[in-house]
Coordinates of C-alpha atoms and ligand atoms in Angstrom, one line a residue:
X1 CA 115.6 85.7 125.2
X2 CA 118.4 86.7 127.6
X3 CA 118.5 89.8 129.7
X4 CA 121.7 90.6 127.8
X5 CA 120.0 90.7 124.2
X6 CA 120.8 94.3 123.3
X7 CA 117.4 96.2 122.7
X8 CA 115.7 96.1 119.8
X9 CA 114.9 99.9 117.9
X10 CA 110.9 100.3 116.4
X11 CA 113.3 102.3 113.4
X12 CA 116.6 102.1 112.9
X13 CA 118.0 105.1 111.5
X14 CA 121.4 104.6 112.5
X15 CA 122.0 101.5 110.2
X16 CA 120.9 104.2 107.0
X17 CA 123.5 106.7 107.9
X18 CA 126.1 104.3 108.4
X19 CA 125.4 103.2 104.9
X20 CA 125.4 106.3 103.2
X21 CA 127.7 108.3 105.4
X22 CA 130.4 109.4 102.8
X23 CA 127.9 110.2 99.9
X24 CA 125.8 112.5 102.7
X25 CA 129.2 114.1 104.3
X26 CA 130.0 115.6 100.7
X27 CA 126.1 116.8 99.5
X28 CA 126.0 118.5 103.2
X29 CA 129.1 119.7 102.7
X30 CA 128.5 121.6 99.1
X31 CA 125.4 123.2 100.9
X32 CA 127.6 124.5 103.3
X33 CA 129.8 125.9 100.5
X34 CA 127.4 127.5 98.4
X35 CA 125.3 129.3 101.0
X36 CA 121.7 128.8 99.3
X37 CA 120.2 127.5 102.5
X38 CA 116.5 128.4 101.0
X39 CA 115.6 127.0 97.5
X40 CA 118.8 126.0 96.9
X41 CA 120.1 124.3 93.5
X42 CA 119.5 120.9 95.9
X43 CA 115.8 121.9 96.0
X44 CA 115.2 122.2 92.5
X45 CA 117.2 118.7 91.6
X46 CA 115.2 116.9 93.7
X47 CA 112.1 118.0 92.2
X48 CA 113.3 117.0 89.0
X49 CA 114.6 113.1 90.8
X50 CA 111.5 112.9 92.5
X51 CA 109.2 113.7 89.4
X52 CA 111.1 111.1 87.1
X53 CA 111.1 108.5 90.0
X54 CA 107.6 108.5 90.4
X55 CA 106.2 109.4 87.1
X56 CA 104.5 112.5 88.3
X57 CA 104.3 115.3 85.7
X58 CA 105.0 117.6 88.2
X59 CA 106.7 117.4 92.1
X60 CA 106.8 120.1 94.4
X61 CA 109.1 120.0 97.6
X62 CA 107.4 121.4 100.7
X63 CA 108.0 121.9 104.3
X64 CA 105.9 118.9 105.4
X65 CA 103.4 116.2 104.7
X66 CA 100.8 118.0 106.4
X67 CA 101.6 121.4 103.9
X68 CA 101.7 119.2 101.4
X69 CA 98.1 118.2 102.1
X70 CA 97.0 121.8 102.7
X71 CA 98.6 123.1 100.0
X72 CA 96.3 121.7 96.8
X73 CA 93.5 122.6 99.2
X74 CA 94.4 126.3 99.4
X75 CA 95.1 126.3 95.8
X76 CA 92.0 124.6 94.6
X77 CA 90.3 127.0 97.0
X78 CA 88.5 125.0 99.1
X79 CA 87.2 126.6 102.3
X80 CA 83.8 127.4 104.4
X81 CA 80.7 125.3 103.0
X82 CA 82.6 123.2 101.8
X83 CA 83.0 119.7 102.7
X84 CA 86.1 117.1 102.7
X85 CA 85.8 112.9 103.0
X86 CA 88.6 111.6 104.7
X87 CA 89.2 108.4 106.9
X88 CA 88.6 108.4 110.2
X89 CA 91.4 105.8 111.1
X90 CA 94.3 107.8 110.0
X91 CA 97.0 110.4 111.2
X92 CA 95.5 113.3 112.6
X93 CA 96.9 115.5 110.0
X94 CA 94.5 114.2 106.9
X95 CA 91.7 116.2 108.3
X96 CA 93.3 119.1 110.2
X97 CA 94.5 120.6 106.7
X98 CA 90.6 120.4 106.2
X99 CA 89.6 122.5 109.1
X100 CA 92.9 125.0 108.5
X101 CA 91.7 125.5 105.1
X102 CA 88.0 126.5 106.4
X103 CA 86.0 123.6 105.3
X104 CA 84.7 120.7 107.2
X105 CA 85.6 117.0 107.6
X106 CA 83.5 114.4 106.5
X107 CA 84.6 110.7 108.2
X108 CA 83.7 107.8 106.1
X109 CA 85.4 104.3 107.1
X110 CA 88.0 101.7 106.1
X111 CA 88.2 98.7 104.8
X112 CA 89.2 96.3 108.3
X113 CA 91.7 94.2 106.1
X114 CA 93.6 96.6 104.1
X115 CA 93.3 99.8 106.6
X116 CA 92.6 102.3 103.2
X117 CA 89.0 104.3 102.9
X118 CA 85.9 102.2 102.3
X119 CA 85.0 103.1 98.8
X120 CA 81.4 102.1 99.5
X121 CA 81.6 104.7 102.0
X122 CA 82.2 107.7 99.4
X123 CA 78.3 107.9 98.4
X124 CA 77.0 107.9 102.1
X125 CA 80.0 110.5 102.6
X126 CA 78.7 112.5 100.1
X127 CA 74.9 112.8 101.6
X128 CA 76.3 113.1 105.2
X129 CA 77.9 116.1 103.6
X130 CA 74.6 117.7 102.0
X131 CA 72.5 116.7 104.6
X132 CA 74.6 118.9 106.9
X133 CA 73.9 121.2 104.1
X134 CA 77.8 121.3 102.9
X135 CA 79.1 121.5 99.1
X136 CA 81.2 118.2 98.5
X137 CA 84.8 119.2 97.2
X138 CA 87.2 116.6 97.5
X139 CA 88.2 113.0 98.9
X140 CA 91.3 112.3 100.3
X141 CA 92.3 108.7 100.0
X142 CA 94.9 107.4 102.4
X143 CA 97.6 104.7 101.6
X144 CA 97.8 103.7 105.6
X145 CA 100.5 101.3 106.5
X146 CA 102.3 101.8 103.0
X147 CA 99.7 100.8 100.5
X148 CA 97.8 102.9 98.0
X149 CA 94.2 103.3 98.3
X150 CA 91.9 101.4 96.1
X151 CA 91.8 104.4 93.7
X152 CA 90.6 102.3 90.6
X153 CA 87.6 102.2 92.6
X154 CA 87.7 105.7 94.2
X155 CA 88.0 107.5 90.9
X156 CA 85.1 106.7 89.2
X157 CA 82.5 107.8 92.3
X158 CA 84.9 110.9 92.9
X159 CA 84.4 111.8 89.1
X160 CA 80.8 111.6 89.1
X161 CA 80.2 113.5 91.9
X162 CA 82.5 116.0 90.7
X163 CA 85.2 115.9 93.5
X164 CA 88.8 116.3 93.3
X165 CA 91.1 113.4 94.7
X166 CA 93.9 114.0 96.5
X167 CA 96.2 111.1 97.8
X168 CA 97.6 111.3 101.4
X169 CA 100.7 109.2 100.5
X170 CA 103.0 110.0 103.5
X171 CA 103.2 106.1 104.4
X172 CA 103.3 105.3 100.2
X173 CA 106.0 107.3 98.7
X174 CA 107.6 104.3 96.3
X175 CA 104.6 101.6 96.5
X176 CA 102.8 101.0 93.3
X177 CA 99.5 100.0 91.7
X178 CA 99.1 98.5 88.4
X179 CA 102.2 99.2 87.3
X180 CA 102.2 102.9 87.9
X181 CA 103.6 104.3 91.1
X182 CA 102.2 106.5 94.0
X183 CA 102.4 110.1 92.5
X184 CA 100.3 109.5 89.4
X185 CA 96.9 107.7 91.0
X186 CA 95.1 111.2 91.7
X187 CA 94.6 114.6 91.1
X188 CA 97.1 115.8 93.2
X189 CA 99.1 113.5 95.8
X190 CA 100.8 114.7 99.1
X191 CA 103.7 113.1 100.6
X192 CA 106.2 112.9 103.7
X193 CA 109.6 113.0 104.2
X194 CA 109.3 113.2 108.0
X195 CA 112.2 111.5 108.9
X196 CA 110.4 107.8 110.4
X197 CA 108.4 107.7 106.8
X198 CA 109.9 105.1 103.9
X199 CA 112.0 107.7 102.7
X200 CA 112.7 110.1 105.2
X201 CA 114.8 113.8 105.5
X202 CA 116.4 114.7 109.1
X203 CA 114.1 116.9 109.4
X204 CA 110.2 117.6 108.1
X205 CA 109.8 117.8 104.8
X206 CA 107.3 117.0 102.1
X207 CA 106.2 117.7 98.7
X208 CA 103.0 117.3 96.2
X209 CA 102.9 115.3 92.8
X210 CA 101.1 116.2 89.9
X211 CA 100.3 116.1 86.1
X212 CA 98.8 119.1 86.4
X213 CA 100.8 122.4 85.7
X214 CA 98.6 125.1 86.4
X215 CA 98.1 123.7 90.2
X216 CA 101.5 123.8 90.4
X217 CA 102.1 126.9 89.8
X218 CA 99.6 128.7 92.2
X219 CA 100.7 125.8 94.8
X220 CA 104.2 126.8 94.2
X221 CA 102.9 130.7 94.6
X222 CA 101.2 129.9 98.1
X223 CA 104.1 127.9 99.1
X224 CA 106.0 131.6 99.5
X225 CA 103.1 133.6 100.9
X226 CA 101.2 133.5 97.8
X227 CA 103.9 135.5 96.0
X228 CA 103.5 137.0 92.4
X229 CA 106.5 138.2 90.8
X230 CA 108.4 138.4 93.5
X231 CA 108.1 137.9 97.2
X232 CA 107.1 141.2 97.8
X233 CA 104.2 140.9 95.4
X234 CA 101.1 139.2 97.2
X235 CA 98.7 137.9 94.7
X236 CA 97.0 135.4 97.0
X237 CA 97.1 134.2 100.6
X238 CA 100.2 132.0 101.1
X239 CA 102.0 130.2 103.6
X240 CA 105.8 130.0 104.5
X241 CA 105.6 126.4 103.0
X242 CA 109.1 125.6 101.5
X243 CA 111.9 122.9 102.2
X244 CA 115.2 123.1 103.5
X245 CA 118.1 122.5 100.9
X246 CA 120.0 121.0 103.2
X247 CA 117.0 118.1 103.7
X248 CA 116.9 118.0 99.7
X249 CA 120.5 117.4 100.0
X250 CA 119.5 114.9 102.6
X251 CA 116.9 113.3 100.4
X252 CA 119.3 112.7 97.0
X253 CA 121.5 110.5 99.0
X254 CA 118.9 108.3 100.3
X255 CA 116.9 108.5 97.0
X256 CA 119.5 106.3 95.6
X257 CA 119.5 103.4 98.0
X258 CA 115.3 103.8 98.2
X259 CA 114.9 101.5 95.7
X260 CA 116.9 98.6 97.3
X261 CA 115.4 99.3 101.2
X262 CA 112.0 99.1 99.5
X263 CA 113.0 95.7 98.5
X264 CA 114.4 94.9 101.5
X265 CA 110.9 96.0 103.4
X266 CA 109.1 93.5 101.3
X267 CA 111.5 91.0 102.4
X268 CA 110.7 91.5 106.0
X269 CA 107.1 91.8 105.5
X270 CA 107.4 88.6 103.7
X271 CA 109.3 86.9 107.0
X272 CA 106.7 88.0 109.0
X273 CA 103.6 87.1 107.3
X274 CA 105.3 84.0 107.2
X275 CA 106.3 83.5 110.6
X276 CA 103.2 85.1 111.7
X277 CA 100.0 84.4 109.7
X278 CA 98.4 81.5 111.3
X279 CA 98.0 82.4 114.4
X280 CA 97.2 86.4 114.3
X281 CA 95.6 89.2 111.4
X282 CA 98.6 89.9 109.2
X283 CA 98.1 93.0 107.3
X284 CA 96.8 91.8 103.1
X285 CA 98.1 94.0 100.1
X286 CA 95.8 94.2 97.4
X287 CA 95.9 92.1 93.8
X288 CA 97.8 94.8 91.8
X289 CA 99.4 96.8 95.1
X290 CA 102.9 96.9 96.0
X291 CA 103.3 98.6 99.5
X292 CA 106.6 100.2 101.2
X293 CA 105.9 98.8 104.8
X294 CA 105.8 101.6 106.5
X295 CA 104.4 99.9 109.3
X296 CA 103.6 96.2 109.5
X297 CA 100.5 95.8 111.8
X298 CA 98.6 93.2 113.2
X299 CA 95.6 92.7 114.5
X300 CA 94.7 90.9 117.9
X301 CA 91.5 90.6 119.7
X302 CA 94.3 90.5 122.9
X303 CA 95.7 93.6 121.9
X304 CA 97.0 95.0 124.7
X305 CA 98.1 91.8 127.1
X306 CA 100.2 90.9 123.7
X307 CA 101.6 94.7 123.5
X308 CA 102.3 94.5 127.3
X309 CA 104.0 91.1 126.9
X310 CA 106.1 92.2 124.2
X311 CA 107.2 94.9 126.0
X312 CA 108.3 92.8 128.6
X313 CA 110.3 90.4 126.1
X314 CA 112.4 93.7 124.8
X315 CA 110.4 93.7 121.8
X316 CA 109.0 97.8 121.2
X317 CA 105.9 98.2 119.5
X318 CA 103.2 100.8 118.6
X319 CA 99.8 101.6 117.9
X320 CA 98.5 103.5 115.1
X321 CA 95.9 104.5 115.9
X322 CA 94.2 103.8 119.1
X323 CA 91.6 106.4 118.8
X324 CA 89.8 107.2 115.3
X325 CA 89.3 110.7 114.5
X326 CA 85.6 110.9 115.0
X327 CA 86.3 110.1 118.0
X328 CA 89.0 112.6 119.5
X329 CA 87.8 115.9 121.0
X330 CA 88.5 118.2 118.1
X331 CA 86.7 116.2 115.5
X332 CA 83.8 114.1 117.0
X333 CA 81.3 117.0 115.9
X334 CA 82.1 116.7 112.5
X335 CA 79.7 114.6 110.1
X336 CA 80.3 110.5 109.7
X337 CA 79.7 108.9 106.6
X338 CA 75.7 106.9 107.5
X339 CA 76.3 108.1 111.0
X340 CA 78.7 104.9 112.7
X341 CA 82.2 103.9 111.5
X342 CA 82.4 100.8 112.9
X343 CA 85.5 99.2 111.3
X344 CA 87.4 102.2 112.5
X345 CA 86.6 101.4 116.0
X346 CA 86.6 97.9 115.7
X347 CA 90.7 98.1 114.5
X348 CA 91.5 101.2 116.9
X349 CA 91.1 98.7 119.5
X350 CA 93.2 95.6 117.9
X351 CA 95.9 97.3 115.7
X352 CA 99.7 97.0 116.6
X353 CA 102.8 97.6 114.9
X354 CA 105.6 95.5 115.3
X355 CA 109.1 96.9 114.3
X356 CA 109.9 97.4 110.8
X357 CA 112.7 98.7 108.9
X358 CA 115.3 98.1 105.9
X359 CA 117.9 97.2 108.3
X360 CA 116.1 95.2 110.6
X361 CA 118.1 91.6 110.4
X362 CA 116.8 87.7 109.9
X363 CA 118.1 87.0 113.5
X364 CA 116.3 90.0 115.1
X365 CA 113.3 89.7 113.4
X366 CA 113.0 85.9 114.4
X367 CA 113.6 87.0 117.9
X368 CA 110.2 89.0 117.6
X369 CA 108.2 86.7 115.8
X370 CA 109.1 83.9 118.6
X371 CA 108.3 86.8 121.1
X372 CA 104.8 87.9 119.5
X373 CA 103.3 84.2 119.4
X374 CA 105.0 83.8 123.3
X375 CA 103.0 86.6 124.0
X376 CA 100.0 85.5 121.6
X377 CA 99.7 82.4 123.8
X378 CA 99.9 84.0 127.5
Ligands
LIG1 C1 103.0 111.5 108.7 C2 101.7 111.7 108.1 C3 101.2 113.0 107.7 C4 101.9 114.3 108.0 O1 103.2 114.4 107.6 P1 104.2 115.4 108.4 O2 105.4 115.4 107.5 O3 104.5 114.8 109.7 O4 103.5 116.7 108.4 C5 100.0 113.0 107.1 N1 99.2 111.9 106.9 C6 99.7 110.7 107.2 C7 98.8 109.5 107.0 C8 100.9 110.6 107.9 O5 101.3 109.4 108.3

């Protein structure tokens, strides 16, 4: 490449709102005119959107994926004694909603070629847990990197234990799974529209799914400080939980092109596994799986020289995540599933994501994949 190749962005966010510009203008502008800047009619319609678009029974809007997560915890009442199986090689928010809530993390591993939770893991999970002497709740898949969990297989050990699942989708929102999309695979599933996520608000925002109406309604109670008929009455301990109606407004302009950038990720995925496969770990999607890309990450034994390299080439890149959770400060004391994760560690030392977007062109994009086997070969 030349020194005058303009830079490349990890997201570009600017190519969306160019797109949709006019269509966001006027929703904005109707917020401004009616003045319901909490809960507003925006709020409720994308609830509605978001329900039908995924299948869902049930959606509620929140203030972020990470109150999205804490929220069916709260309401399902999960707290000290018990204990909650979640990934280690994840976003640090899947198991700090675990510790807010009162109840105590249990790691169990991933699979190293699809990133998602081992579901062999579940059972040693489960006797980590009672061996620490801890009452087994709930398992919280998560659909790293844009694909769901293998919940088929997670169900079945999650039903005969007696544990709730509930689906950390914030990299997921639009993939699918035998047909059905993310939403509908467990008992309640939490997504992100932080505004880097597939479908993103310019903001945080989140919101749960489910087909299950009476969770609902105490999740939508906590989401208001546990309010009963009013906000004034407190029937239960709540949070300040709700989104923004300007970001709903946000999010029902971009929910009508999602369908067409999700095309457009696989597209680029496809390029790059492609241009890419042979000579490096490209990231597999399951037989029945769709996923939404939200990051495309390889895997190299030369991690860093090739992160380094790239760098040098123009070429931004990231790496989710460099340190498991059972291994950062605030969690290591917390129980592992059969006491070692070792494909956690083994990835959090070769992962890296390479940029990845809707908007992200042919000519770019072979610009990077010439730069990552340049760097591959150094
Ligand atoms: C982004 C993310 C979250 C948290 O979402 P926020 O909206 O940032 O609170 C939770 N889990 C995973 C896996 C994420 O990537």
């Amino acid at each position: 490449m030349t020194a005058e190749a303009p830079p490349i962005p990890f997201i570009d966010l600017k190519a969306q709102q160019a797109r949709i510009a006019d269509g966001l203008r006027r929703r904005i502008d109707r917020v401004l005119g009616h003045g319901a800047y909490i809960l507003g009619p925006e709020v409720a319609e994308l609830e509605a959107a978001l329900a039908g678009f995924t299948g869902a029974g049930f959606c509620l809007t929140c203030s972020s994926g990470t109150d999205a997560l804490l929220l069916p915890l709260m309401a399902w009442g999960v707290g000290p004694g018990d204990a909650v199986l979640v990934p280690s090689f994840t976003f640090v928010a899947t198991a700090e909603v675990v510790v807010l809530a009162g109840a105590t993390p249990v790691f169990v591993d991933v699979l190293e070629h699809d990133f998602t939770i081992d579901p062999a893991g579940l059972e040693p999970g489960i006797a980590a847990a009672e061996a620490a002497g801890l009452r087994p709740r709930v398992v919280v898949p998560v659909d790293l990197f844009g694909q769901p969990a293998d919940y088929p297989a997670i169900r079945p050990i999650a039903e005969a234990h007696g544990l709730k699942v509930l689906g950390d989708a914030a990299q997921s929102f639009g993939a699918t799974l035998d047909g059905g999309r993310v939403g509908t695979f467990a008992d309640a599933t939490a997504t992100s529209f932080f505004p880097a996520k597939p479908l993103g608000c310019y903001g945080d925002g989140g919101a749960v799914f489910s087909n299950d109406s009476a969770l609902i309604d105490v999740m939508r109670s906590i989401r208001v400080h546990g309010q009963g008929a009013d906000k004034y009455d407190n029937v239960r301990i709540g949070i300040n939980g709700r989104l923004d109606t300007l970001q709903a407004a946000v999010l029902l302009e971009k929910l009508a092109i999602f369908p067409d950038e999700i095309a457009a990720r696989q597209r680029i995925a496809d390029r790059y596994a492609a241009g890419l496969g042979d000579a490096m770990g490209v990231p597999s999607v399951r037989f029945g799986a769709t996923s939404v890309w939200a990051q495309f990450t390889i895997t190299t034994d030369r991690r860093d020289r090739v992160a380094a390299s790239l760098q040098a080439a123009g070429v931004p890149t990231a790496i989710y995540y460099a340190k498991p959770l059972h291994r950062q400060d605030a969690y290591r004391h917390y129980p592992c599933a059969a006491g070692a994760l070792p494909v956690s560690d083994h990835l959090s030392a070769r992962v890296l994501s390479l940029p990845m977007h809707p908007y992200l062109d042919t000519v770019v994009q072979d610009r990077i994949i010439a730069a990552v086997h340049a760097a591959h070969q150094k």
